[in-house]
PDB file of C-alpha atoms in Angstrom:
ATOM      1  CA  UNK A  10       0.000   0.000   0.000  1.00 50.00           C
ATOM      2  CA  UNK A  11       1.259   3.629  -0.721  1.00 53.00           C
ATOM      3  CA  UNK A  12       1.690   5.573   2.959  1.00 56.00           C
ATOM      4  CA  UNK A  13       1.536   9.110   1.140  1.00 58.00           C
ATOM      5  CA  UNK A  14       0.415  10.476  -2.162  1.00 57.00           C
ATOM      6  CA  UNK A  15       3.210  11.423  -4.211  1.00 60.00           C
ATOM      7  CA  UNK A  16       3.790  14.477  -4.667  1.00 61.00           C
ATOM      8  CA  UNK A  17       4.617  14.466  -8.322  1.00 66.00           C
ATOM      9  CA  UNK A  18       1.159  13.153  -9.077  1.00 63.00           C
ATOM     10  CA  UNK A  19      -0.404  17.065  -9.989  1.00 59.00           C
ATOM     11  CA  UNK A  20       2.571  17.202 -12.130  1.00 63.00           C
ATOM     12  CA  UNK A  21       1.869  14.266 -14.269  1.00 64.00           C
ATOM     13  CA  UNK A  22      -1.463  15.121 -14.694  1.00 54.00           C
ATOM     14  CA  UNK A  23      -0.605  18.253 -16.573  1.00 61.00           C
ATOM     15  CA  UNK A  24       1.714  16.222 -18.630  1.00 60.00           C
ATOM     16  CA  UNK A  25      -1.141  13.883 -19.663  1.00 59.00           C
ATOM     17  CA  UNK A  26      -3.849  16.358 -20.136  1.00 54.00           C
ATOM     18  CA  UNK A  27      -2.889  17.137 -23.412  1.00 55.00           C
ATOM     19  CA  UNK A  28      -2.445  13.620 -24.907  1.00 57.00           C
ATOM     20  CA  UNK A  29      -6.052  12.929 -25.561  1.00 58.00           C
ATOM     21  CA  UNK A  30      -7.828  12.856 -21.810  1.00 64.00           C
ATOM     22  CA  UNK A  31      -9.270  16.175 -23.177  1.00 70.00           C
ATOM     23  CA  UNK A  32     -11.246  13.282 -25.671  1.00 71.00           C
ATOM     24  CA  UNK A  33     -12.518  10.951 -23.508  1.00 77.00           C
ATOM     25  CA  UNK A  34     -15.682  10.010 -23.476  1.00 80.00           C
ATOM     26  CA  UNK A  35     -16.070   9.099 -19.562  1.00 86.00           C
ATOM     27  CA  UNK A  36     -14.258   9.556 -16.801  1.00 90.00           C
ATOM     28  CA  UNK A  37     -13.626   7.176 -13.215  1.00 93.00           C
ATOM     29  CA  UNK A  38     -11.696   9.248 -10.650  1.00 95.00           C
ATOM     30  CA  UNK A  39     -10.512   7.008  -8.069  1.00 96.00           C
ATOM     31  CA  UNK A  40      -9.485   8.070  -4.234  1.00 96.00           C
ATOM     32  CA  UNK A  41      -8.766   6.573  -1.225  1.00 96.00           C
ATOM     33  CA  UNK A  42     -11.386   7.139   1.707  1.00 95.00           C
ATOM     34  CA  UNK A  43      -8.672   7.012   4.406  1.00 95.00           C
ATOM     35  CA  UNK A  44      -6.227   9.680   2.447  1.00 95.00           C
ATOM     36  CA  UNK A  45      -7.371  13.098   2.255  1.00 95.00           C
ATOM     37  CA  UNK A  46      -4.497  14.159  -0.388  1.00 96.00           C
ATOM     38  CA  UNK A  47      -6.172  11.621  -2.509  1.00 95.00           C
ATOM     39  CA  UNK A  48      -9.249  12.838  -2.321  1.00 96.00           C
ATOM     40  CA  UNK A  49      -8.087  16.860  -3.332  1.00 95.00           C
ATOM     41  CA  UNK A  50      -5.821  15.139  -6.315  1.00 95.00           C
ATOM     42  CA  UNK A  51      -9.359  13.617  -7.490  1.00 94.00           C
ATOM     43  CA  UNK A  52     -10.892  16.808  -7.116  1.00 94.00           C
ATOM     44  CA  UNK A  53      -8.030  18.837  -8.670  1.00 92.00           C
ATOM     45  CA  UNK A  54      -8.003  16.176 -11.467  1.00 91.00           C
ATOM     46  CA  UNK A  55     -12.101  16.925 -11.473  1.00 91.00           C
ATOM     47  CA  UNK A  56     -11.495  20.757 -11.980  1.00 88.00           C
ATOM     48  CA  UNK A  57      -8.942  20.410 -14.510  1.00 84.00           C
ATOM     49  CA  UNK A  58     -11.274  17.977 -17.144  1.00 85.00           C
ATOM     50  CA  UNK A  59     -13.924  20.941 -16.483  1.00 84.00           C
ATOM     51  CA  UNK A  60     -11.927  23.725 -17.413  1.00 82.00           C
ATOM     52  CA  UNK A  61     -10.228  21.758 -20.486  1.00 79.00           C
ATOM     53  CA  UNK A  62     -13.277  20.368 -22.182  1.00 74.00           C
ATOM     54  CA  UNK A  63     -14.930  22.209 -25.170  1.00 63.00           C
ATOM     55  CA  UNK A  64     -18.526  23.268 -25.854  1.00 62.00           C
ATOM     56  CA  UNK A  65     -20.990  20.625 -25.528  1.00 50.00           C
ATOM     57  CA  UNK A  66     -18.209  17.824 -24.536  1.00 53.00           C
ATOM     58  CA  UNK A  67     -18.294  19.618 -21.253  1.00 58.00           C
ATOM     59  CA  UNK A  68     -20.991  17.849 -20.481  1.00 75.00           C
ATOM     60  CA  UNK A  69     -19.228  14.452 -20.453  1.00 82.00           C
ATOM     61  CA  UNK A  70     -19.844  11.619 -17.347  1.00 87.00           C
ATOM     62  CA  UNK A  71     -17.543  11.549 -14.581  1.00 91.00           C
ATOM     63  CA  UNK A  72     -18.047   9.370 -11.849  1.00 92.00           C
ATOM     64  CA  UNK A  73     -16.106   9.929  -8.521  1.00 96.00           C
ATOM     65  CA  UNK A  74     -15.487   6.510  -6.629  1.00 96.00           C
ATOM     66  CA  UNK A  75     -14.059   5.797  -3.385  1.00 96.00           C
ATOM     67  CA  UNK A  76     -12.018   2.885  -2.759  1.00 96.00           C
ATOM     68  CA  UNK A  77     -11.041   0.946   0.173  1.00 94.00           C
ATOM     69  CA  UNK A  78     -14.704   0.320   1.609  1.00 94.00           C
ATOM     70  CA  UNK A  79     -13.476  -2.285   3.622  1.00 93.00           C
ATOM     71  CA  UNK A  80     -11.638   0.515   5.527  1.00 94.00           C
ATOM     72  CA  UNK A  81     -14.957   2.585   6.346  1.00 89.00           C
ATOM     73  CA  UNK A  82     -14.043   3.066  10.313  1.00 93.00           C
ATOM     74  CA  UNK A  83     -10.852   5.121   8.874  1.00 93.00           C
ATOM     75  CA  UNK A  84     -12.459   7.442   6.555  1.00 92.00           C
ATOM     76  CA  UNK A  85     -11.396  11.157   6.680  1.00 93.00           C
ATOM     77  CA  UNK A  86     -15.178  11.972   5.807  1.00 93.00           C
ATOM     78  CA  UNK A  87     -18.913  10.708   6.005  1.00 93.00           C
ATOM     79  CA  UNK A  88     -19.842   8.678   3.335  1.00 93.00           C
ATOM     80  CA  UNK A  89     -22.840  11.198   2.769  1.00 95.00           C
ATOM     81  CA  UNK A  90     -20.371  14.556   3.540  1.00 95.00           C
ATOM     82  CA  UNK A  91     -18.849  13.356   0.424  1.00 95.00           C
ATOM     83  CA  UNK A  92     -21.537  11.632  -1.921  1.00 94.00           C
ATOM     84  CA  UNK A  93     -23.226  15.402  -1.349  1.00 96.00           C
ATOM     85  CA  UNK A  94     -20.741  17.211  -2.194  1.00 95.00           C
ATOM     86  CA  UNK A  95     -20.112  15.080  -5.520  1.00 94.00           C
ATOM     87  CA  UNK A  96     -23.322  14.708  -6.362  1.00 94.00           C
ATOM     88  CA  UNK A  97     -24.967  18.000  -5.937  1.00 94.00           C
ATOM     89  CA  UNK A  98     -22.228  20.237  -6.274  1.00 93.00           C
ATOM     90  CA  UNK A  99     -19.897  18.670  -8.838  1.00 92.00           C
ATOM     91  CA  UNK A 100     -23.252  17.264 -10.860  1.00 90.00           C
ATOM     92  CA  UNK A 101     -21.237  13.722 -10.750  1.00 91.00           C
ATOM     93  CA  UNK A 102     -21.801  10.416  -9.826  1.00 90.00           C
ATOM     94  CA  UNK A 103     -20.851   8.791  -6.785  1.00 94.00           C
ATOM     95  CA  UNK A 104     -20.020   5.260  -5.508  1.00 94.00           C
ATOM     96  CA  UNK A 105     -17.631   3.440  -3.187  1.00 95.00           C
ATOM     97  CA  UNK A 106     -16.185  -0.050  -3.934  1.00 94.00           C
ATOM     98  CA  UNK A 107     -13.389  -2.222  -2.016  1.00 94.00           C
ATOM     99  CA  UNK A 108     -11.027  -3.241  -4.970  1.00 92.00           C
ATOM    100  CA  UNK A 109      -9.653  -5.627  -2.072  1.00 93.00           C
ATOM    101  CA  UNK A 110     -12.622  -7.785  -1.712  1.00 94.00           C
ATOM    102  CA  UNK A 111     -14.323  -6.771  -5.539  1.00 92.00           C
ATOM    103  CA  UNK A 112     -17.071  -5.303  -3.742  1.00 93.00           C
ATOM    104  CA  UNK A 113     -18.690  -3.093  -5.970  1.00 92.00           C
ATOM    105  CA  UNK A 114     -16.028  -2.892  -8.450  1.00 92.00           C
ATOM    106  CA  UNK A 115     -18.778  -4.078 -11.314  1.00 93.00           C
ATOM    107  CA  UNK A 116     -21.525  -1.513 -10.069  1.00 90.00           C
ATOM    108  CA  UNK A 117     -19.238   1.271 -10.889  1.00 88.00           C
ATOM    109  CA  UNK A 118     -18.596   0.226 -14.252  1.00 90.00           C
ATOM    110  CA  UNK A 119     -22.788   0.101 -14.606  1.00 90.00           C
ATOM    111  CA  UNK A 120     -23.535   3.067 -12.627  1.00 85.00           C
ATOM    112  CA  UNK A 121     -20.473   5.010 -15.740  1.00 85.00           C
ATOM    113  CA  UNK A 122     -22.681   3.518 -18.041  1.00 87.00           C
ATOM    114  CA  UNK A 123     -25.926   4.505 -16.628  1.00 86.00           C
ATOM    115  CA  UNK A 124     -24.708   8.266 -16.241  1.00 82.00           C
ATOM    116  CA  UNK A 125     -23.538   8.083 -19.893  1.00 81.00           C
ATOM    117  CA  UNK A 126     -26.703   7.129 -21.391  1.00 83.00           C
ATOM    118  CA  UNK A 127     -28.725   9.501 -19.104  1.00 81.00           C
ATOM    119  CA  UNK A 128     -26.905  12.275 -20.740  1.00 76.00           C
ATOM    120  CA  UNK A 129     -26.868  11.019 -24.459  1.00 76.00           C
ATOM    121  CA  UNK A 130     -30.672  10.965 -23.929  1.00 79.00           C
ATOM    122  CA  UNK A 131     -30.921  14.403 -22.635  1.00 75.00           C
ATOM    123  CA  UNK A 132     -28.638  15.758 -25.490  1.00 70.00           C
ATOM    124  CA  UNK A 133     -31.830  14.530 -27.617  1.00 56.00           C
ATOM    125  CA  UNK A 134     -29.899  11.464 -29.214  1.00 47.00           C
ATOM    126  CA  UNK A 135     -32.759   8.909 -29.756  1.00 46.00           C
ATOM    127  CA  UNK A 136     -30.272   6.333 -30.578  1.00 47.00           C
ATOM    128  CA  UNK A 137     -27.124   4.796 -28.561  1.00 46.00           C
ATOM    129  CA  UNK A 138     -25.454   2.621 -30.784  1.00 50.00           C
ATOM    130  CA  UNK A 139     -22.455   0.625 -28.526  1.00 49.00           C
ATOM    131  CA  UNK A 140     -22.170  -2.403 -31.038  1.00 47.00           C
ATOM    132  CA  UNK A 141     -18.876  -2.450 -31.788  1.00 49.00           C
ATOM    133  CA  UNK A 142     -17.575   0.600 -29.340  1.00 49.00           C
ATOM    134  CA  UNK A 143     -14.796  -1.480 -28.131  1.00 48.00           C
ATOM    135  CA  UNK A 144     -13.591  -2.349 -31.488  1.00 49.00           C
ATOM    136  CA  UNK A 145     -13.601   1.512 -32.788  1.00 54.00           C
ATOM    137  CA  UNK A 146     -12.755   3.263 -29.487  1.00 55.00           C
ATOM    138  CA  UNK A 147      -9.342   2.228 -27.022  1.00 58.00           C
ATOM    139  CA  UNK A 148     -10.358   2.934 -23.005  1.00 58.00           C
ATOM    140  CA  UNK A 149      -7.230   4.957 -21.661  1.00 58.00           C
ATOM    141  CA  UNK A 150      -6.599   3.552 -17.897  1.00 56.00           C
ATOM    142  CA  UNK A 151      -4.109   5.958 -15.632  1.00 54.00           C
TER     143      UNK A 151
END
């Protein structure tokens, strides 16, 4: 397990925001519920795809998971503190999962793909076509 966030992390970020993340489609933003400096890097990461994206791409899914579930008594925040905040004020969605035990780890995946739709629909797109997405689009995994 890492005992502190590195500090270069912010760094690479800006490196990497220019090689296509600007293009993605979706977005998972991953922190640790014990580790508050995870937490701001996710929402530093958060801020940054909002101020880079164009127009109507602006608009694109994020969803904001917290990991290490199976660590709940060593949280740095309420469960709900958080989902609020992420939810109402950062218009994402919100789950935890425990990579450890693969609790949840397939809900999140569903829940990224339930946001996604939601938002093709309201952008009036009466048709979701995601036959062959895999073959014509690569998922980027930092």
């Amino acid at each position: 397990p890492i005992s502190s966030f590195p500090a270069s992390a912010s760094q690479e970020w800006l490196d990497l925001r220019c090689r296509g993340v600007r293009n993605a489609n979706a977005y998972i933003l991953v922190y640790d519920i014990c580790c508050v400096e995870s937490f701001e890097y996710v929402k530093m990461i958060r801020q940054q795809i909002v101020e880079n994206r164009e127009g109507s791409s602006s608009e694109v899914p994020i969803l904001v998971v917290g990991n290490k579930r199976d660590l709940q008594r060593q949280r740095f925040m309420p469960r709900r503190a958080v989902s609020v905040l992420v939810k109402k004020t950062w218009k994402c969605g919100y789950v935890e999962c425990s990579a450890k035990f693969n609790w949840h780890v397939v809900l999140l995946f569903k829940e990224l793909l339930g946001i996604a739709v939601a938002r093709a629909m309201r952008q009036n797109h009466t048709s979701i076509r995601l036959q062959g997405a895999l073959q014509r689009n690569r998922c980027t995994v930092m």
